[in-house]
Tab-separated table of C-alpha atoms in Angstrom:
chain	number	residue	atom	x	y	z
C	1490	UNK	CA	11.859	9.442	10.822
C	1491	UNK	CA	8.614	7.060	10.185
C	1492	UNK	CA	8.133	4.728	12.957
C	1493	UNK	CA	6.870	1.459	10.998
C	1494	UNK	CA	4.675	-0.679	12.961
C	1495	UNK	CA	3.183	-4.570	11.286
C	1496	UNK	CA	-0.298	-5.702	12.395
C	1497	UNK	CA	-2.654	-8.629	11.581
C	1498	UNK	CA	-6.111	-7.329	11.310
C	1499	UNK	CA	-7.292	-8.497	14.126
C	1500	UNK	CA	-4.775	-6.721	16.298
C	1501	UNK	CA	-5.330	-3.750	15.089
C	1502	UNK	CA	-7.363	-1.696	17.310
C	1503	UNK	CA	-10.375	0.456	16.851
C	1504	UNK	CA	-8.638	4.076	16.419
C	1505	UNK	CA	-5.787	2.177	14.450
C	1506	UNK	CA	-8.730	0.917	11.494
C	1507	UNK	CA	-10.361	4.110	11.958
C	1508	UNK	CA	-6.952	5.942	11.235
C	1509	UNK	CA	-5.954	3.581	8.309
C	1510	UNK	CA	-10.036	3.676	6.837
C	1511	UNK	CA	-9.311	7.802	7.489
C	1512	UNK	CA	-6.204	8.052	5.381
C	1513	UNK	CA	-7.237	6.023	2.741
C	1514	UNK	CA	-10.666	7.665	1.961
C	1515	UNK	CA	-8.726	11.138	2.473
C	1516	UNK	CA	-6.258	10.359	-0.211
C	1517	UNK	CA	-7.797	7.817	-2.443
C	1518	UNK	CA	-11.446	8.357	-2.516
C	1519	UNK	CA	-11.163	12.658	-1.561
C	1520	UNK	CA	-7.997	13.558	-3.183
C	1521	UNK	CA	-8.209	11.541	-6.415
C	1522	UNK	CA	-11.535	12.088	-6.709
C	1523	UNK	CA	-12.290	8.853	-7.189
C	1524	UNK	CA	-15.470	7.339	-5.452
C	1525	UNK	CA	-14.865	3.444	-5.430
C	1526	UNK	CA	-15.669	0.644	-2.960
C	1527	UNK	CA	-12.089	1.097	-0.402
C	1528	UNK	CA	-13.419	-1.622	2.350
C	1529	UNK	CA	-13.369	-4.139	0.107
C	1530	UNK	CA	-13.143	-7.829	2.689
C	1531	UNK	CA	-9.722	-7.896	2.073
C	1532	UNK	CA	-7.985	-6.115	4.761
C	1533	UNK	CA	-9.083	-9.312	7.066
C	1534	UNK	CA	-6.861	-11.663	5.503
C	1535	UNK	CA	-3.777	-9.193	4.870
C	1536	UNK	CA	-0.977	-7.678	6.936
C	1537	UNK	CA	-1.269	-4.085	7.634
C	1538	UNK	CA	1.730	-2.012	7.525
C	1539	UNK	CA	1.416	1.408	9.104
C	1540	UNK	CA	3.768	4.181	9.349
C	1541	UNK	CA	3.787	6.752	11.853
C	1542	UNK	CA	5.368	10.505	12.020
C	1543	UNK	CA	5.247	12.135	15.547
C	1544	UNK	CA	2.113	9.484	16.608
C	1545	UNK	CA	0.199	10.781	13.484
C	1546	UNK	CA	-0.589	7.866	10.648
C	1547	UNK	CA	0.505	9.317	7.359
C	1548	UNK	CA	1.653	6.492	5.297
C	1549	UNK	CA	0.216	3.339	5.064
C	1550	UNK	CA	0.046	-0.425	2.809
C	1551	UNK	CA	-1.445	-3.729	3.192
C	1552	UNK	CA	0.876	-6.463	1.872
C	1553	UNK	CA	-0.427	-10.113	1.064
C	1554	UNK	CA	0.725	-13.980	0.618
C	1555	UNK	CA	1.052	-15.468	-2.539
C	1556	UNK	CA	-1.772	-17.008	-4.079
C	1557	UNK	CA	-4.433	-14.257	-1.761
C	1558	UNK	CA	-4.676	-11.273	-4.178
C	1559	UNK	CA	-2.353	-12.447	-6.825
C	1560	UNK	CA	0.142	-15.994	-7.471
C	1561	UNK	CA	2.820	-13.875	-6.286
C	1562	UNK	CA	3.077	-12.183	-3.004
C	1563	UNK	CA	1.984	-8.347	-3.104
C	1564	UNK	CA	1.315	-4.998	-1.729
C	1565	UNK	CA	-1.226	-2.530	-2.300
C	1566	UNK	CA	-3.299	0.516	-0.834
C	1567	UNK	CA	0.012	2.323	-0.920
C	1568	UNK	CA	-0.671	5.473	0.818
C	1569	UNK	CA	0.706	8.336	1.883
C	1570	UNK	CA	-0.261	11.894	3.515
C	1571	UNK	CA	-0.432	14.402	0.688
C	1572	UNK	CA	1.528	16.813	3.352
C	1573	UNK	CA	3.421	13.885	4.334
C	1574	UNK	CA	5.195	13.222	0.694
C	1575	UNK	CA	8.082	15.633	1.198
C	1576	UNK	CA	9.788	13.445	3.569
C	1577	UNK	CA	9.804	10.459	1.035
C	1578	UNK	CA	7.807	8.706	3.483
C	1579	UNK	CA	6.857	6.254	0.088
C	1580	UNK	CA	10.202	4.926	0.179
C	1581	UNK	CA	9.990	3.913	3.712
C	1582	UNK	CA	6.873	2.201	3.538
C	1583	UNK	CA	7.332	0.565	0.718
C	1584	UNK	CA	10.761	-0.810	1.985
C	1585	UNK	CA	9.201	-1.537	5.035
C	1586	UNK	CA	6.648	-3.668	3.006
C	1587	UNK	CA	8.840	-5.512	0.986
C	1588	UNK	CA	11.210	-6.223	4.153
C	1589	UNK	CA	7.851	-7.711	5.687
C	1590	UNK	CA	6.823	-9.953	2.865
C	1591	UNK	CA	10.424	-11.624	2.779
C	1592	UNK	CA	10.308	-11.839	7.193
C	1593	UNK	CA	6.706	-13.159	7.097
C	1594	UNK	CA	6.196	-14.974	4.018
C	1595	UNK	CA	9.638	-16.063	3.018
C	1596	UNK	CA	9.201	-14.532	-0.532
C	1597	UNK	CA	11.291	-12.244	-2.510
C	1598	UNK	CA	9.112	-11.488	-6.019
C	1599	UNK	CA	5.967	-9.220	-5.424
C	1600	UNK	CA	3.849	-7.974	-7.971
C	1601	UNK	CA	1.605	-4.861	-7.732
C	1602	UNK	CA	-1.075	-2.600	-9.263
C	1603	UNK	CA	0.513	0.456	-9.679
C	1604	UNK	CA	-1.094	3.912	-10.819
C	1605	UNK	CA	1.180	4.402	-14.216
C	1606	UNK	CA	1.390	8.077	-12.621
C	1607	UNK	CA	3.940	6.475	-10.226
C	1608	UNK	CA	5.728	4.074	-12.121
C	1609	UNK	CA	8.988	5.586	-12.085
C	1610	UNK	CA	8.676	5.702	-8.041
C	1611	UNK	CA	8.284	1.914	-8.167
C	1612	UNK	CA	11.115	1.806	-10.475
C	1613	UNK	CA	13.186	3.296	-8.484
C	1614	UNK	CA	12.507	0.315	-5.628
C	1615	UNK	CA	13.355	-2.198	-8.262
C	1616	UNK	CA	10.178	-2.743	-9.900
C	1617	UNK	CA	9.316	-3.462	-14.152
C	1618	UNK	CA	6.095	-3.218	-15.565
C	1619	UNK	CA	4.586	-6.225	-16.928
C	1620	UNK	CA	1.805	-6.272	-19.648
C	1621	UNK	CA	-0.481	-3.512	-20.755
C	1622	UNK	CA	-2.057	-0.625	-19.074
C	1623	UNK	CA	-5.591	-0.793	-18.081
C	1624	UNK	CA	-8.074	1.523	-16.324
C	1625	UNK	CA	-8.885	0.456	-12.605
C	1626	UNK	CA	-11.776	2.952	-10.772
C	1627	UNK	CA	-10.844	5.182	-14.550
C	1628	UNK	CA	-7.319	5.504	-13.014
C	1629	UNK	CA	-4.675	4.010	-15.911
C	1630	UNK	CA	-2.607	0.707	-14.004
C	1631	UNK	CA	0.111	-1.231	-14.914
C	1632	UNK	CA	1.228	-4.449	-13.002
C	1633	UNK	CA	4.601	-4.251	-11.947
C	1634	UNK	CA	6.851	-7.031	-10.598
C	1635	UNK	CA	9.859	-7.410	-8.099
C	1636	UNK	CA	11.924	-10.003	-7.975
């Protein structure tokens, strides 16, 4: 079971950012062999979602307010522990998320930036692509909304 736990940035504490900087780099920068800028000013101004197994941070987002990152509400830096993916610890993050945007923003239609490798995961939580794919850090996107 993932304990989910919902932090501004500023109450996160040192360890916690260390943790959440740690899993992202491992998986996103390490795993996908992709070297791109990660701390990129934004965590300040969004809400960090963080999910727990046994006290151990494997699967982590940062969700925003409309109008911050895009018109609509939205989540991104979807992460999860590569060993950590068996337990469909995606879903429950994800859910999590979206649960968070509609208690602390009021708002029911997110859009996100989704690697097209996981589009039919996001599917499966009720999102459609929107537009064209395009390459972010050489990794093919597509946008993806929720209503």
């Amino acid at each position: 079971m993932l304990k989910i736990i919902t932090k501004r940035f500023n109450e996160l504490t040192t360890q916690e950012l260390y943790n959440i900087l740690q899993l992202r780099s491992e998986v996103f920068v390490v795993e996908q062999d992709c070297v791109y800028q990660d701390i990129d000013g934004k965590d300040q101004k969004a809400l960090h979602i963080l999910g727990y197994d046994n006290n151990v941070l494997v699967a982590y987002t940062r969700i925003f307010k409309p109008g911050y990152y895009f018109e609509e509400a939205s989540i991104g830096r979807v992460v999860v522990q590569q060993k950590a993916r068996k337990f469909k610890y995606g879903y429950a993050i994800m859910e999590a998320s979206i649960e968070a945007i509609k208690t602390h923003y009021s708002e029911t239609t997110i859009r996100i930036s989704a690697q097209l490798y996981l589009k039919q995961f996001y599917n499966n939580l009720s999102f459609i692509e929107v537009g064209e794919e395009y390459l972010e850090d050489n990794i093919p996107h597509i946008n993806m909304i929720k209503s």
